[in-house]
Amino acid sequence: MNTRTFRALLALAGLLPLSHSALAAEAFDNCTGFIDSIPTNISSQGTWCLRKDLSTAMTSGDAIAVNTANVTIDCNGYKIGGLAAGDGTQAVGINVLDKPNAVVRNCNIRGFLIGAKVGEGAPLVEDNRFEGNTSIGIQVSGAGGVVRRNLVLSTGGSTQTGDVLGIETSLDTDVIDNTIDTVAPRAGSNGSGFGIRANGATGASITGNRIRNVLSDGSGESHGIAGEDISRLIVTDNQVIGVGDGIAISCDDTASTAKDNTIAAFATGLSGCDDDGGNVLGN
């Protein structure tokens, strides 16, 4: 039996893995249309997919702008790259322009001022990789929002802003099971670094995240997780590792609760939060 015949029999028996093209075809089954170049504007509802890596040297504007409700951007693991614009970029990778029910998933977004900026009701940002964005990895503003299972790496360096944030949310957005590694303001900026910052909400949750290497510059401060202008924030089961200074977890009031977090290498472990037990503070 020759090799070709043997492989054909295995394929018929379902014992060979699908080819890349077959897997891609399956991934594209639910696509309304495709994004094959950037910058682009999405003005029709549905699931819009990438089927190849895309890059741009644009220094302002949005690589992908979403101008209507009920849109999913599914990158299928492909890249949206803006590194060519440099540290002075003011461009945004994906910008959902205050439209509800937006989803951003399976994207690899690099080199923008803000990787993804998603607003309005019930946004979902999941299963993405954000790397080398210069000011904010993920920014979500929308009641009922969820940010989960994202990898946010090497955020910082912007010449346009001082503070640098891995993930920033406002309103009642839950931040679940993300990894944030290295948040670093530019030297000379006096900027603060935030792994996760939650703003202006009542009842949000930050749960099961891993945060490390959050830095500050000059008079700035480093914060692993910070709740600002927010009440009844629940911070649970996070691992927060610092570099010897700053605050691991801070809250605006004791109506916000910290429970079962593991903290290491911060000058201050908990600030302003109600310590509900199980928090482990190491060196």
PDB file of C-alpha atoms in Angstrom:
ATOM      1  CA  MET A   1       0.000   0.000   0.000  1.00  0.00           C
ATOM      2  CA  ASN A   2       1.519   3.323  -1.005  1.00  0.00           C
ATOM      3  CA  THR A   3       1.663   6.370   1.257  1.00  0.00           C
ATOM      4  CA  ARG A   4      -1.039   8.260  -0.612  1.00  0.00           C
ATOM      5  CA  THR A   5      -3.502   5.374  -0.322  1.00  0.00           C
ATOM      6  CA  PHE A   6      -2.667   4.897   3.365  1.00  0.00           C
ATOM      7  CA  ARG A   7      -3.279   8.576   4.155  1.00  0.00           C
ATOM      8  CA  ALA A   8      -6.533   8.511   2.228  1.00  0.00           C
ATOM      9  CA  LEU A   9      -7.759   5.554   4.292  1.00  0.00           C
ATOM     10  CA  LEU A  10      -6.766   7.294   7.526  1.00  0.00           C
ATOM     11  CA  ALA A  11      -8.608  10.430   6.473  1.00  0.00           C
ATOM     12  CA  LEU A  12     -11.732   8.416   5.677  1.00  0.00           C
ATOM     13  CA  ALA A  13     -11.491   6.786   9.082  1.00  0.00           C
ATOM     14  CA  GLY A  14     -11.195  10.187  10.769  1.00  0.00           C
ATOM     15  CA  LEU A  15      -7.722   9.422  12.126  1.00  0.00           C
ATOM     16  CA  LEU A  16      -5.854  12.257  10.405  1.00  0.00           C
ATOM     17  CA  PRO A  17      -6.133  15.830  11.658  1.00  0.00           C
ATOM     18  CA  LEU A  18      -7.907  18.284   9.424  1.00  0.00           C
ATOM     19  CA  SER A  19      -5.707  20.314   7.111  1.00  0.00           C
ATOM     20  CA  HIS A  20      -5.109  23.993   7.853  1.00  0.00           C
ATOM     21  CA  SER A  21      -7.401  24.961   4.975  1.00  0.00           C
ATOM     22  CA  ALA A  22     -10.137  22.668   6.270  1.00  0.00           C
ATOM     23  CA  LEU A  23      -9.818  24.093   9.779  1.00  0.00           C
ATOM     24  CA  ALA A  24      -9.914  27.631   8.379  1.00  0.00           C
ATOM     25  CA  ALA A  25     -13.019  26.843   6.343  1.00  0.00           C
ATOM     26  CA  GLU A  26     -14.710  25.548   9.483  1.00  0.00           C
ATOM     27  CA  ALA A  27     -13.702  28.693  11.418  1.00  0.00           C
ATOM     28  CA  PHE A  28     -15.161  30.879   8.680  1.00  0.00           C
ATOM     29  CA  ASP A  29     -18.562  29.146   8.588  1.00  0.00           C
ATOM     30  CA  ASN A  30     -20.210  31.796  10.771  1.00  0.00           C
ATOM     31  CA  CYS A  31     -18.628  34.828   9.111  1.00  0.00           C
ATOM     32  CA  THR A  32     -20.913  37.493   7.669  1.00  0.00           C
ATOM     33  CA  GLY A  33     -17.954  38.974   5.810  1.00  0.00           C
ATOM     34  CA  PHE A  34     -14.199  39.417   5.906  1.00  0.00           C
ATOM     35  CA  ILE A  35     -11.798  42.190   6.853  1.00  0.00           C
ATOM     36  CA  ASP A  36      -8.974  41.968   4.321  1.00  0.00           C
ATOM     37  CA  SER A  37      -7.376  45.405   4.775  1.00  0.00           C
ATOM     38  CA  ILE A  38      -7.099  48.137   7.373  1.00  0.00           C
ATOM     39  CA  PRO A  39      -8.194  50.776   8.140  1.00  0.00           C
ATOM     40  CA  THR A  40     -11.795  49.730   7.674  1.00  0.00           C
ATOM     41  CA  ASN A  41     -15.266  50.632   8.958  1.00  0.00           C
ATOM     42  CA  ILE A  42     -17.888  48.043   9.899  1.00  0.00           C
ATOM     43  CA  SER A  43     -21.429  49.345   9.420  1.00  0.00           C
ATOM     44  CA  SER A  44     -23.425  46.100   9.099  1.00  0.00           C
ATOM     45  CA  GLN A  45     -24.383  43.717  11.891  1.00  0.00           C
ATOM     46  CA  GLY A  46     -22.953  40.221  12.039  1.00  0.00           C
ATOM     47  CA  THR A  47     -19.649  38.412  12.517  1.00  0.00           C
ATOM     48  CA  TRP A  48     -16.720  39.961  10.666  1.00  0.00           C
ATOM     49  CA  CYS A  49     -13.615  37.808  10.384  1.00  0.00           C
ATOM     50  CA  LEU A  50      -9.942  38.064   9.582  1.00  0.00           C
ATOM     51  CA  ARG A  51      -8.417  35.420   7.311  1.00  0.00           C
ATOM     52  CA  LYS A  52      -4.863  36.780   7.216  1.00  0.00           C
ATOM     53  CA  ASP A  53      -2.509  38.997   9.220  1.00  0.00           C
ATOM     54  CA  LEU A  54      -3.072  42.727   8.697  1.00  0.00           C
ATOM     55  CA  SER A  55      -0.775  45.640   9.518  1.00  0.00           C
ATOM     56  CA  THR A  56      -0.675  49.408   9.191  1.00  0.00           C
ATOM     57  CA  ALA A  57       1.662  52.339   9.855  1.00  0.00           C
ATOM     58  CA  MET A  58      -1.233  54.726  10.583  1.00  0.00           C
ATOM     59  CA  THR A  59      -0.517  57.040  13.526  1.00  0.00           C
ATOM     60  CA  SER A  60      -4.108  58.138  14.264  1.00  0.00           C
ATOM     61  CA  GLY A  61      -7.638  56.908  13.750  1.00  0.00           C
ATOM     62  CA  ASP A  62      -8.917  53.350  14.074  1.00  0.00           C
ATOM     63  CA  ALA A  63      -7.594  50.277  12.312  1.00  0.00           C
ATOM     64  CA  ILE A  64     -11.071  48.742  12.642  1.00  0.00           C
ATOM     65  CA  ALA A  65     -13.983  51.029  13.540  1.00  0.00           C
ATOM     66  CA  VAL A  66     -17.361  49.497  14.400  1.00  0.00           C
ATOM     67  CA  ASN A  67     -20.242  51.865  13.723  1.00  0.00           C
ATOM     68  CA  THR A  68     -23.270  49.666  14.399  1.00  0.00           C
ATOM     69  CA  ALA A  69     -24.675  47.424  17.122  1.00  0.00           C
ATOM     70  CA  ASN A  70     -24.511  43.626  17.337  1.00  0.00           C
ATOM     71  CA  VAL A  71     -21.116  43.150  15.718  1.00  0.00           C
ATOM     72  CA  THR A  72     -18.578  40.424  16.456  1.00  0.00           C
ATOM     73  CA  ILE A  73     -14.972  40.849  15.338  1.00  0.00           C
ATOM     74  CA  ASP A  74     -13.374  37.394  15.152  1.00  0.00           C
ATOM     75  CA  CYS A  75      -9.729  37.489  14.116  1.00  0.00           C
ATOM     76  CA  ASN A  76      -9.333  33.697  14.079  1.00  0.00           C
ATOM     77  CA  GLY A  77      -5.900  34.147  15.663  1.00  0.00           C
ATOM     78  CA  TYR A  78      -4.650  36.550  12.993  1.00  0.00           C
ATOM     79  CA  LYS A  79      -2.767  39.757  13.758  1.00  0.00           C
ATOM     80  CA  ILE A  80      -3.806  43.398  13.631  1.00  0.00           C
ATOM     81  CA  GLY A  81      -0.428  45.131  13.732  1.00  0.00           C
ATOM     82  CA  GLY A  82       0.402  48.787  14.292  1.00  0.00           C
ATOM     83  CA  LEU A  83       3.999  48.594  15.518  1.00  0.00           C
ATOM     84  CA  ALA A  84       5.301  50.518  12.506  1.00  0.00           C
ATOM     85  CA  ALA A  85       3.701  53.713  13.884  1.00  0.00           C
ATOM     86  CA  GLY A  86       6.097  53.757  16.853  1.00  0.00           C
ATOM     87  CA  ASP A  87       5.667  54.967  20.427  1.00  0.00           C
ATOM     88  CA  GLY A  88       4.047  58.221  19.313  1.00  0.00           C
ATOM     89  CA  THR A  89       1.027  56.490  17.823  1.00  0.00           C
ATOM     90  CA  GLN A  90      -2.457  57.765  18.621  1.00  0.00           C
ATOM     91  CA  ALA A  91      -4.201  55.000  16.688  1.00  0.00           C
ATOM     92  CA  VAL A  92      -6.607  52.428  18.130  1.00  0.00           C
ATOM     93  CA  GLY A  93      -6.613  48.795  17.036  1.00  0.00           C
ATOM     94  CA  ILE A  94     -10.352  48.048  17.310  1.00  0.00           C
ATOM     95  CA  ASN A  95     -12.742  50.837  18.300  1.00  0.00           C
ATOM     96  CA  VAL A  96     -16.405  50.056  18.900  1.00  0.00           C
ATOM     97  CA  LEU A  97     -17.964  53.503  18.724  1.00  0.00           C
ATOM     98  CA  ASP A  98     -20.491  53.326  21.588  1.00  0.00           C
ATOM     99  CA  LYS A  99     -22.559  50.540  20.041  1.00  0.00           C
ATOM    100  CA  PRO A 100     -24.078  47.763  22.203  1.00  0.00           C
ATOM    101  CA  ASN A 101     -23.572  44.002  22.097  1.00  0.00           C
ATOM    102  CA  ALA A 102     -20.083  44.084  20.609  1.00  0.00           C
ATOM    103  CA  VAL A 103     -17.747  41.088  20.775  1.00  0.00           C
ATOM    104  CA  VAL A 104     -13.986  41.054  20.111  1.00  0.00           C
ATOM    105  CA  ARG A 105     -12.398  37.608  20.123  1.00  0.00           C
ATOM    106  CA  ASN A 106      -9.414  35.585  18.931  1.00  0.00           C
ATOM    107  CA  CYS A 107      -7.381  38.660  17.955  1.00  0.00           C
ATOM    108  CA  ASN A 108      -3.652  39.373  18.187  1.00  0.00           C
ATOM    109  CA  ILE A 109      -3.422  43.166  18.481  1.00  0.00           C
ATOM    110  CA  ARG A 110      -0.052  44.938  18.613  1.00  0.00           C
ATOM    111  CA  GLY A 111       1.426  48.391  18.592  1.00  0.00           C
ATOM    112  CA  PHE A 112      -1.528  50.750  19.079  1.00  0.00           C
ATOM    113  CA  LEU A 113      -2.143  53.476  21.662  1.00  0.00           C
ATOM    114  CA  ILE A 114      -5.142  51.385  22.769  1.00  0.00           C
ATOM    115  CA  GLY A 115      -5.441  47.798  21.625  1.00  0.00           C
ATOM    116  CA  ALA A 116      -9.235  47.506  21.820  1.00  0.00           C
ATOM    117  CA  LYS A 117     -11.692  50.185  22.931  1.00  0.00           C
ATOM    118  CA  VAL A 118     -15.203  48.816  23.380  1.00  0.00           C
ATOM    119  CA  GLY A 119     -18.152  50.799  24.730  1.00  0.00           C
ATOM    120  CA  GLU A 120     -21.878  50.604  25.449  1.00  0.00           C
ATOM    121  CA  GLY A 121     -24.088  47.770  26.656  1.00  0.00           C
ATOM    122  CA  ALA A 122     -22.908  44.210  27.335  1.00  0.00           C
ATOM    123  CA  PRO A 123     -19.555  44.211  25.511  1.00  0.00           C
ATOM    124  CA  LEU A 124     -17.483  41.018  25.482  1.00  0.00           C
ATOM    125  CA  VAL A 125     -13.705  40.892  24.929  1.00  0.00           C
ATOM    126  CA  GLU A 126     -12.378  37.343  25.106  1.00  0.00           C
ATOM    127  CA  ASP A 127      -9.528  35.046  24.101  1.00  0.00           C
ATOM    128  CA  ASN A 128      -7.284  37.742  22.636  1.00  0.00           C
ATOM    129  CA  ARG A 129      -3.572  38.538  22.781  1.00  0.00           C
ATOM    130  CA  PHE A 130      -2.602  42.197  23.242  1.00  0.00           C
ATOM    131  CA  GLU A 131       1.119  42.855  22.981  1.00  0.00           C
ATOM    132  CA  GLY A 132       3.220  45.997  22.732  1.00  0.00           C
ATOM    133  CA  ASN A 133       0.357  48.486  22.881  1.00  0.00           C
ATOM    134  CA  THR A 134       1.665  51.771  24.186  1.00  0.00           C
ATOM    135  CA  SER A 135      -0.948  53.106  26.635  1.00  0.00           C
ATOM    136  CA  ILE A 136      -3.862  50.689  27.262  1.00  0.00           C
ATOM    137  CA  GLY A 137      -4.246  47.069  26.261  1.00  0.00           C
ATOM    138  CA  ILE A 138      -8.028  46.758  26.704  1.00  0.00           C
ATOM    139  CA  GLN A 139     -10.488  49.545  27.507  1.00  0.00           C
ATOM    140  CA  VAL A 140     -14.122  48.543  28.084  1.00  0.00           C
ATOM    141  CA  SER A 141     -16.993  50.790  29.120  1.00  0.00           C
ATOM    142  CA  GLY A 142     -20.399  49.160  29.220  1.00  0.00           C
ATOM    143  CA  ALA A 143     -22.804  47.839  31.836  1.00  0.00           C
ATOM    144  CA  GLY A 144     -22.909  44.059  31.813  1.00  0.00           C
ATOM    145  CA  GLY A 145     -19.532  43.805  30.099  1.00  0.00           C
ATOM    146  CA  VAL A 146     -17.105  40.905  30.401  1.00  0.00           C
ATOM    147  CA  VAL A 147     -13.340  40.843  29.763  1.00  0.00           C
ATOM    148  CA  ARG A 148     -12.044  37.284  30.009  1.00  0.00           C
ATOM    149  CA  ARG A 149      -9.203  34.944  29.075  1.00  0.00           C
ATOM    150  CA  ASN A 150      -7.034  37.608  27.461  1.00  0.00           C
ATOM    151  CA  LEU A 151      -3.239  37.784  27.441  1.00  0.00           C
ATOM    152  CA  VAL A 152      -1.987  41.371  27.843  1.00  0.00           C
ATOM    153  CA  LEU A 153       1.782  41.717  27.432  1.00  0.00           C
ATOM    154  CA  SER A 154       4.378  44.513  27.409  1.00  0.00           C
ATOM    155  CA  THR A 155       2.057  47.519  27.582  1.00  0.00           C
ATOM    156  CA  GLY A 156       3.699  50.941  27.708  1.00  0.00           C
ATOM    157  CA  GLY A 157       6.153  53.354  26.170  1.00  0.00           C
ATOM    158  CA  SER A 158       3.723  55.942  24.817  1.00  0.00           C
ATOM    159  CA  THR A 159       5.046  59.437  24.228  1.00  0.00           C
ATOM    160  CA  GLN A 160       1.419  60.680  24.196  1.00  0.00           C
ATOM    161  CA  THR A 161       0.264  59.646  27.684  1.00  0.00           C
ATOM    162  CA  GLY A 162       1.741  59.222  31.148  1.00  0.00           C
ATOM    163  CA  ASP A 163      -0.242  56.470  32.873  1.00  0.00           C
ATOM    164  CA  VAL A 164      -0.280  52.967  31.400  1.00  0.00           C
ATOM    165  CA  LEU A 165      -2.954  50.312  31.961  1.00  0.00           C
ATOM    166  CA  GLY A 166      -3.203  46.659  31.072  1.00  0.00           C
ATOM    167  CA  ILE A 167      -7.012  46.598  31.362  1.00  0.00           C
ATOM    168  CA  GLU A 168      -9.295  49.539  32.133  1.00  0.00           C
ATOM    169  CA  THR A 169     -13.042  49.224  32.685  1.00  0.00           C
ATOM    170  CA  SER A 170     -15.925  51.425  33.677  1.00  0.00           C
ATOM    171  CA  LEU A 171     -19.516  50.685  34.642  1.00  0.00           C
ATOM    172  CA  ASP A 172     -20.347  47.161  35.800  1.00  0.00           C
ATOM    173  CA  THR A 173     -17.811  45.149  33.823  1.00  0.00           C
ATOM    174  CA  ASP A 174     -16.434  41.849  35.092  1.00  0.00           C
ATOM    175  CA  VAL A 175     -12.744  41.067  34.526  1.00  0.00           C
ATOM    176  CA  ILE A 176     -12.131  37.322  34.696  1.00  0.00           C
ATOM    177  CA  ASP A 177      -9.171  34.985  34.115  1.00  0.00           C
ATOM    178  CA  ASN A 178      -6.794  37.335  32.297  1.00  0.00           C
ATOM    179  CA  THR A 179      -2.986  37.370  32.374  1.00  0.00           C
ATOM    180  CA  ILE A 180      -1.254  40.756  32.457  1.00  0.00           C
ATOM    181  CA  ASP A 181       2.533  40.831  32.313  1.00  0.00           C
ATOM    182  CA  THR A 182       4.619  44.020  32.206  1.00  0.00           C
ATOM    183  CA  VAL A 183       2.957  47.419  32.372  1.00  0.00           C
ATOM    184  CA  ALA A 184       5.619  50.121  32.106  1.00  0.00           C
ATOM    185  CA  PRO A 185       5.238  53.903  31.669  1.00  0.00           C
ATOM    186  CA  ARG A 186       7.875  55.620  29.561  1.00  0.00           C
ATOM    187  CA  ALA A 187      10.972  56.854  31.376  1.00  0.00           C
ATOM    188  CA  GLY A 188      10.594  60.523  32.312  1.00  0.00           C
ATOM    189  CA  SER A 189       6.783  60.475  32.137  1.00  0.00           C
ATOM    190  CA  ASN A 190       6.098  60.334  35.907  1.00  0.00           C
ATOM    191  CA  GLY A 191       3.381  57.902  34.911  1.00  0.00           C
ATOM    192  CA  SER A 192       1.548  55.356  37.036  1.00  0.00           C
ATOM    193  CA  GLY A 193       1.103  51.745  36.014  1.00  0.00           C
ATOM    194  CA  PHE A 194      -2.089  49.752  36.543  1.00  0.00           C
ATOM    195  CA  GLY A 195      -2.578  46.073  35.904  1.00  0.00           C
ATOM    196  CA  ILE A 196      -6.372  46.447  36.095  1.00  0.00           C
ATOM    197  CA  ARG A 197      -8.254  49.653  36.879  1.00  0.00           C
ATOM    198  CA  ALA A 198     -12.030  49.667  37.384  1.00  0.00           C
ATOM    199  CA  ASN A 199     -13.777  53.040  37.336  1.00  0.00           C
ATOM    200  CA  GLY A 200     -17.204  54.442  38.078  1.00  0.00           C
ATOM    201  CA  ALA A 201     -19.306  51.377  38.838  1.00  0.00           C
ATOM    202  CA  THR A 202     -21.355  49.605  41.475  1.00  0.00           C
ATOM    203  CA  GLY A 203     -21.004  45.867  41.761  1.00  0.00           C
ATOM    204  CA  ALA A 204     -18.250  44.878  39.325  1.00  0.00           C
ATOM    205  CA  SER A 205     -16.063  41.798  39.832  1.00  0.00           C
ATOM    206  CA  ILE A 206     -12.335  41.222  39.256  1.00  0.00           C
ATOM    207  CA  THR A 207     -11.712  37.501  39.613  1.00  0.00           C
ATOM    208  CA  GLY A 208      -9.049  34.924  38.844  1.00  0.00           C
ATOM    209  CA  ASN A 209      -6.535  37.173  37.102  1.00  0.00           C
ATOM    210  CA  ARG A 210      -2.736  36.922  37.083  1.00  0.00           C
ATOM    211  CA  ILE A 211      -0.885  40.249  37.210  1.00  0.00           C
ATOM    212  CA  ARG A 212       2.863  40.815  37.395  1.00  0.00           C
ATOM    213  CA  ASN A 213       5.598  43.344  36.634  1.00  0.00           C
ATOM    214  CA  VAL A 214       3.530  46.518  36.982  1.00  0.00           C
ATOM    215  CA  LEU A 215       5.927  49.471  37.080  1.00  0.00           C
ATOM    216  CA  SER A 216       5.762  53.225  37.603  1.00  0.00           C
ATOM    217  CA  ASP A 217       8.026  56.116  36.690  1.00  0.00           C
ATOM    218  CA  GLY A 218       9.201  59.017  38.840  1.00  0.00           C
ATOM    219  CA  SER A 219       6.342  60.341  40.979  1.00  0.00           C
ATOM    220  CA  GLY A 220       3.899  57.791  39.568  1.00  0.00           C
ATOM    221  CA  GLU A 221       2.596  54.777  41.500  1.00  0.00           C
ATOM    222  CA  SER A 222       2.244  51.124  40.605  1.00  0.00           C
ATOM    223  CA  HIS A 223      -1.087  49.382  41.213  1.00  0.00           C
ATOM    224  CA  GLY A 224      -1.879  45.752  40.614  1.00  0.00           C
ATOM    225  CA  ILE A 225      -5.668  46.202  40.852  1.00  0.00           C
ATOM    226  CA  ALA A 226      -7.312  49.556  41.557  1.00  0.00           C
ATOM    227  CA  GLY A 227     -10.943  50.506  42.055  1.00  0.00           C
ATOM    228  CA  GLU A 228     -11.561  54.228  41.597  1.00  0.00           C
ATOM    229  CA  ASP A 229     -14.915  55.973  42.100  1.00  0.00           C
ATOM    230  CA  ILE A 230     -16.461  52.526  42.485  1.00  0.00           C
ATOM    231  CA  SER A 231     -18.493  50.875  45.238  1.00  0.00           C
ATOM    232  CA  ARG A 232     -19.128  47.186  46.010  1.00  0.00           C
ATOM    233  CA  LEU A 233     -16.236  46.026  43.866  1.00  0.00           C
ATOM    234  CA  ILE A 234     -15.497  42.329  44.462  1.00  0.00           C
ATOM    235  CA  VAL A 235     -11.824  41.329  44.075  1.00  0.00           C
ATOM    236  CA  THR A 236     -11.285  37.580  44.490  1.00  0.00           C
ATOM    237  CA  ASP A 237      -8.824  34.799  43.675  1.00  0.00           C
ATOM    238  CA  ASN A 238      -6.265  36.977  41.896  1.00  0.00           C
ATOM    239  CA  GLN A 239      -2.487  36.509  41.861  1.00  0.00           C
ATOM    240  CA  VAL A 240      -0.747  39.891  42.002  1.00  0.00           C
ATOM    241  CA  ILE A 241       3.052  40.067  41.911  1.00  0.00           C
ATOM    242  CA  GLY A 242       4.840  43.404  42.153  1.00  0.00           C
ATOM    243  CA  VAL A 243       8.393  44.692  41.980  1.00  0.00           C
ATOM    244  CA  GLY A 244       8.751  45.859  45.593  1.00  0.00           C
ATOM    245  CA  ASP A 245       6.781  49.104  45.647  1.00  0.00           C
ATOM    246  CA  GLY A 246       3.225  50.306  45.037  1.00  0.00           C
ATOM    247  CA  ILE A 247      -0.171  48.909  46.071  1.00  0.00           C
ATOM    248  CA  ALA A 248      -1.368  45.442  45.148  1.00  0.00           C
ATOM    249  CA  ILE A 249      -5.141  45.985  45.546  1.00  0.00           C
ATOM    250  CA  SER A 250      -6.818  49.302  46.341  1.00  0.00           C
ATOM    251  CA  CYS A 251     -10.490  50.199  46.792  1.00  0.00           C
ATOM    252  CA  ASP A 252     -12.351  53.455  47.280  1.00  0.00           C
ATOM    253  CA  ASP A 253     -14.374  52.210  50.268  1.00  0.00           C
ATOM    254  CA  THR A 254     -14.915  49.248  52.578  1.00  0.00           C
ATOM    255  CA  ALA A 255     -18.119  48.336  50.737  1.00  0.00           C
ATOM    256  CA  SER A 256     -15.642  46.815  48.284  1.00  0.00           C
ATOM    257  CA  THR A 257     -14.289  43.397  49.237  1.00  0.00           C
ATOM    258  CA  ALA A 258     -10.998  41.563  48.716  1.00  0.00           C
ATOM    259  CA  LYS A 259     -10.973  37.807  49.343  1.00  0.00           C
ATOM    260  CA  ASP A 260      -8.615  34.894  48.631  1.00  0.00           C
ATOM    261  CA  ASN A 261      -6.028  36.904  46.709  1.00  0.00           C
ATOM    262  CA  THR A 262      -2.336  35.981  46.637  1.00  0.00           C
ATOM    263  CA  ILE A 263      -0.066  39.031  46.768  1.00  0.00           C
ATOM    264  CA  ALA A 264       3.713  39.314  46.617  1.00  0.00           C
ATOM    265  CA  ALA A 265       6.342  42.075  46.389  1.00  0.00           C
ATOM    266  CA  PHE A 266       4.237  45.197  46.927  1.00  0.00           C
ATOM    267  CA  ALA A 267       4.877  47.865  49.565  1.00  0.00           C
ATOM    268  CA  THR A 268       1.158  47.762  50.446  1.00  0.00           C
ATOM    269  CA  GLY A 269      -0.983  44.674  50.035  1.00  0.00           C
ATOM    270  CA  LEU A 270      -4.540  45.974  50.560  1.00  0.00           C
ATOM    271  CA  SER A 271      -5.650  49.596  50.730  1.00  0.00           C
ATOM    272  CA  GLY A 272      -9.212  50.732  51.418  1.00  0.00           C
ATOM    273  CA  CYS A 273     -10.831  47.343  50.759  1.00  0.00           C
ATOM    274  CA  ASP A 274     -12.701  45.217  53.277  1.00  0.00           C
ATOM    275  CA  ASP A 275     -10.418  42.234  53.937  1.00  0.00           C
ATOM    276  CA  ASP A 276     -12.880  39.347  53.753  1.00  0.00           C
ATOM    277  CA  GLY A 277     -10.264  36.707  54.508  1.00  0.00           C
ATOM    278  CA  GLY A 278      -8.004  34.311  52.713  1.00  0.00           C
ATOM    279  CA  ASN A 279      -5.702  36.993  51.330  1.00  0.00           C
ATOM    280  CA  VAL A 280      -2.066  35.872  51.373  1.00  0.00           C
ATOM    281  CA  LEU A 281       0.531  38.649  51.495  1.00  0.00           C
ATOM    282  CA  GLY A 282       4.091  37.545  50.756  1.00  0.00           C
ATOM    283  CA  ASN A 283       7.426  39.249  50.192  1.00  0.00           C
TER     284      ASN A 283
END
